[in-house]
Amino acid sequence: MTGRLDQQGPAAHSSGQTSISFVDDCDAGRRLAEAADKPLLVVFRADWCRWSAAFSQQTLTDPAIVALADRFVCVQVDADRHSKICRRYAVSQFPTVLILDADNNELSRRSGH
């Protein structure tokens, strides 16, 4: 299953893409990343977290961020529905963004808006 966060307003960048395509399953995302030889960008968020909402509405719709997303396979994890995945990656703050290589090694971690 995939989802999109659409930008409110004009086209995000010259390729015309205005949103980031997210895979909703970490394991499927990892397989896609391996096949595409791309790192995995995982966004952990929670519906009840106002900072997650602000991150989704502001940061993830920024044209520069949308343009960079093409370099990754992007996965979005809903903390309420997938708490086991949050525990697997030791995520307890939202939003948290992880960049993982194809072997599931953590390359970068950032938490907060």
PDB file of C-alpha atoms in Angstrom:
ATOM      1  CA  MET A   1       0.000   0.000   0.000  1.00  0.00           C
ATOM      2  CA  THR A   2       1.313   3.454  -0.814  1.00  0.00           C
ATOM      3  CA  GLY A   3       0.231   6.917   0.137  1.00  0.00           C
ATOM      4  CA  ARG A   4       0.994  10.445  -0.960  1.00  0.00           C
ATOM      5  CA  LEU A   5       1.386  13.712   0.865  1.00  0.00           C
ATOM      6  CA  ASP A   6       0.299  16.342  -1.615  1.00  0.00           C
ATOM      7  CA  GLN A   7       1.663  19.852  -1.665  1.00  0.00           C
ATOM      8  CA  GLN A   8      -0.793  22.685  -1.367  1.00  0.00           C
ATOM      9  CA  GLY A   9       0.060  25.015  -4.232  1.00  0.00           C
ATOM     10  CA  PRO A  10       2.192  25.120  -7.375  1.00  0.00           C
ATOM     11  CA  ALA A  11       4.389  22.328  -8.719  1.00  0.00           C
ATOM     12  CA  ALA A  12       7.146  21.316  -6.347  1.00  0.00           C
ATOM     13  CA  HIS A  13      10.016  21.184  -8.808  1.00  0.00           C
ATOM     14  CA  SER A  14      10.911  20.957 -12.456  1.00  0.00           C
ATOM     15  CA  SER A  15      10.001  17.270 -12.832  1.00  0.00           C
ATOM     16  CA  GLY A  16       6.432  18.175 -11.891  1.00  0.00           C
ATOM     17  CA  GLN A  17       6.228  15.888  -8.872  1.00  0.00           C
ATOM     18  CA  THR A  18       4.347  17.652  -6.088  1.00  0.00           C
ATOM     19  CA  SER A  19       4.268  14.953  -3.425  1.00  0.00           C
ATOM     20  CA  ILE A  20       6.268  12.143  -1.905  1.00  0.00           C
ATOM     21  CA  SER A  21       5.142   8.575  -2.548  1.00  0.00           C
ATOM     22  CA  PHE A  22       5.268   6.532   0.642  1.00  0.00           C
ATOM     23  CA  VAL A  23       5.171   2.797   1.114  1.00  0.00           C
ATOM     24  CA  ASP A  24       3.225   1.876   4.272  1.00  0.00           C
ATOM     25  CA  ASP A  25       5.143  -1.355   4.966  1.00  0.00           C
ATOM     26  CA  CYS A  26       8.776  -1.381   6.162  1.00  0.00           C
ATOM     27  CA  ASP A  27       9.527  -4.864   4.840  1.00  0.00           C
ATOM     28  CA  ALA A  28       8.107  -4.060   1.400  1.00  0.00           C
ATOM     29  CA  GLY A  29      10.016  -0.772   1.430  1.00  0.00           C
ATOM     30  CA  ARG A  30      13.253  -2.591   2.242  1.00  0.00           C
ATOM     31  CA  ARG A  31      12.714  -4.990  -0.675  1.00  0.00           C
ATOM     32  CA  LEU A  32      12.005  -2.067  -3.019  1.00  0.00           C
ATOM     33  CA  ALA A  33      15.095  -0.213  -1.769  1.00  0.00           C
ATOM     34  CA  GLU A  34      17.262  -3.256  -2.350  1.00  0.00           C
ATOM     35  CA  ALA A  35      15.880  -3.766  -5.868  1.00  0.00           C
ATOM     36  CA  ALA A  36      16.311  -0.062  -6.715  1.00  0.00           C
ATOM     37  CA  ASP A  37      19.726   0.138  -5.008  1.00  0.00           C
ATOM     38  CA  LYS A  38      18.522   3.128  -2.977  1.00  0.00           C
ATOM     39  CA  PRO A  39      18.601   3.901   0.742  1.00  0.00           C
ATOM     40  CA  LEU A  40      15.381   3.728   2.707  1.00  0.00           C
ATOM     41  CA  LEU A  41      13.931   6.892   4.257  1.00  0.00           C
ATOM     42  CA  VAL A  42      11.519   5.998   7.066  1.00  0.00           C
ATOM     43  CA  VAL A  43       9.239   8.637   8.602  1.00  0.00           C
ATOM     44  CA  PHE A  44       7.721   7.646  11.956  1.00  0.00           C
ATOM     45  CA  ARG A  45       4.697   9.730  12.881  1.00  0.00           C
ATOM     46  CA  ALA A  46       1.660   9.658  15.159  1.00  0.00           C
ATOM     47  CA  ASP A  47      -1.793  11.071  14.394  1.00  0.00           C
ATOM     48  CA  TRP A  48      -2.101  12.562  17.890  1.00  0.00           C
ATOM     49  CA  CYS A  49       1.254  14.372  17.646  1.00  0.00           C
ATOM     50  CA  ARG A  50       0.974  17.991  16.528  1.00  0.00           C
ATOM     51  CA  TRP A  51       4.650  18.006  15.521  1.00  0.00           C
ATOM     52  CA  SER A  52       4.051  15.027  13.227  1.00  0.00           C
ATOM     53  CA  ALA A  53       1.206  16.927  11.586  1.00  0.00           C
ATOM     54  CA  ALA A  54       3.338  20.057  11.182  1.00  0.00           C
ATOM     55  CA  PHE A  55       6.210  17.975   9.756  1.00  0.00           C
ATOM     56  CA  SER A  56       3.869  16.329   7.244  1.00  0.00           C
ATOM     57  CA  GLN A  57       2.203  19.591   6.219  1.00  0.00           C
ATOM     58  CA  GLN A  58       5.294  21.784   6.068  1.00  0.00           C
ATOM     59  CA  THR A  59       8.510  19.815   5.689  1.00  0.00           C
ATOM     60  CA  LEU A  60       7.300  16.878   3.609  1.00  0.00           C
ATOM     61  CA  THR A  61       5.579  19.187   1.136  1.00  0.00           C
ATOM     62  CA  ASP A  62       8.547  21.537   0.723  1.00  0.00           C
ATOM     63  CA  PRO A  63       9.577  21.450  -2.968  1.00  0.00           C
ATOM     64  CA  ALA A  64      13.246  20.885  -2.088  1.00  0.00           C
ATOM     65  CA  ILE A  65      12.378  17.913   0.134  1.00  0.00           C
ATOM     66  CA  VAL A  66      10.022  16.454  -2.478  1.00  0.00           C
ATOM     67  CA  ALA A  67      12.839  16.700  -5.046  1.00  0.00           C
ATOM     68  CA  LEU A  68      15.286  14.915  -2.723  1.00  0.00           C
ATOM     69  CA  ALA A  69      12.809  12.116  -2.005  1.00  0.00           C
ATOM     70  CA  ASP A  70      13.499  10.628  -5.443  1.00  0.00           C
ATOM     71  CA  ARG A  71      16.866   9.462  -4.094  1.00  0.00           C
ATOM     72  CA  PHE A  72      15.161   7.159  -1.569  1.00  0.00           C
ATOM     73  CA  VAL A  73      12.465   4.587  -1.169  1.00  0.00           C
ATOM     74  CA  CYS A  74      10.203   6.373   1.324  1.00  0.00           C
ATOM     75  CA  VAL A  75       8.252   4.577   4.033  1.00  0.00           C
ATOM     76  CA  GLN A  76       5.811   6.146   6.458  1.00  0.00           C
ATOM     77  CA  VAL A  77       5.096   4.384   9.767  1.00  0.00           C
ATOM     78  CA  ASP A  78       1.995   5.242  11.792  1.00  0.00           C
ATOM     79  CA  ALA A  79       3.115   4.748  15.400  1.00  0.00           C
ATOM     80  CA  ASP A  80      -0.375   3.898  16.635  1.00  0.00           C
ATOM     81  CA  ARG A  81      -0.900   1.135  14.064  1.00  0.00           C
ATOM     82  CA  HIS A  82       2.695  -0.122  14.012  1.00  0.00           C
ATOM     83  CA  SER A  83       4.072   0.194  17.528  1.00  0.00           C
ATOM     84  CA  LYS A  84       6.106  -3.002  17.031  1.00  0.00           C
ATOM     85  CA  ILE A  85       8.026  -1.349  14.187  1.00  0.00           C
ATOM     86  CA  CYS A  86       8.666   1.686  16.400  1.00  0.00           C
ATOM     87  CA  ARG A  87      10.100  -0.593  19.095  1.00  0.00           C
ATOM     88  CA  ARG A  88      12.214  -2.466  16.513  1.00  0.00           C
ATOM     89  CA  TYR A  89      13.894   0.823  15.562  1.00  0.00           C
ATOM     90  CA  ALA A  90      13.862   2.291  19.109  1.00  0.00           C
ATOM     91  CA  VAL A  91      11.665   5.221  18.082  1.00  0.00           C
ATOM     92  CA  SER A  92       9.856   6.985  20.916  1.00  0.00           C
ATOM     93  CA  GLN A  93       9.740  10.601  19.659  1.00  0.00           C
ATOM     94  CA  PHE A  94       7.628  11.842  16.790  1.00  0.00           C
ATOM     95  CA  PRO A  95       8.269  12.646  14.120  1.00  0.00           C
ATOM     96  CA  THR A  96      11.478  10.670  13.665  1.00  0.00           C
ATOM     97  CA  VAL A  97      13.190  10.168  10.327  1.00  0.00           C
ATOM     98  CA  LEU A  98      15.626   7.311   9.742  1.00  0.00           C
ATOM     99  CA  ILE A  99      17.794   6.678   6.725  1.00  0.00           C
ATOM    100  CA  LEU A 100      18.717   3.020   6.366  1.00  0.00           C
ATOM    101  CA  ASP A 101      20.870   1.225   3.838  1.00  0.00           C
ATOM    102  CA  ALA A 102      19.684  -1.893   1.996  1.00  0.00           C
ATOM    103  CA  ASP A 103      21.086  -4.081   4.811  1.00  0.00           C
ATOM    104  CA  ASN A 104      18.941  -2.232   7.376  1.00  0.00           C
ATOM    105  CA  ASN A 105      21.931  -0.386   8.858  1.00  0.00           C
ATOM    106  CA  GLU A 106      21.033   3.016  10.264  1.00  0.00           C
ATOM    107  CA  LEU A 107      22.841   5.796   8.416  1.00  0.00           C
ATOM    108  CA  SER A 108      21.080   8.784   9.995  1.00  0.00           C
ATOM    109  CA  ARG A 109      18.411   9.617  12.577  1.00  0.00           C
ATOM    110  CA  ARG A 110      16.618  12.896  13.249  1.00  0.00           C
ATOM    111  CA  SER A 111      13.754  13.472  15.657  1.00  0.00           C
ATOM    112  CA  GLY A 112      11.433  16.428  16.014  1.00  0.00           C
ATOM    113  CA  HIS A 113       9.939  18.985  13.638  1.00  0.00           C
TER     114      HIS A 113
END
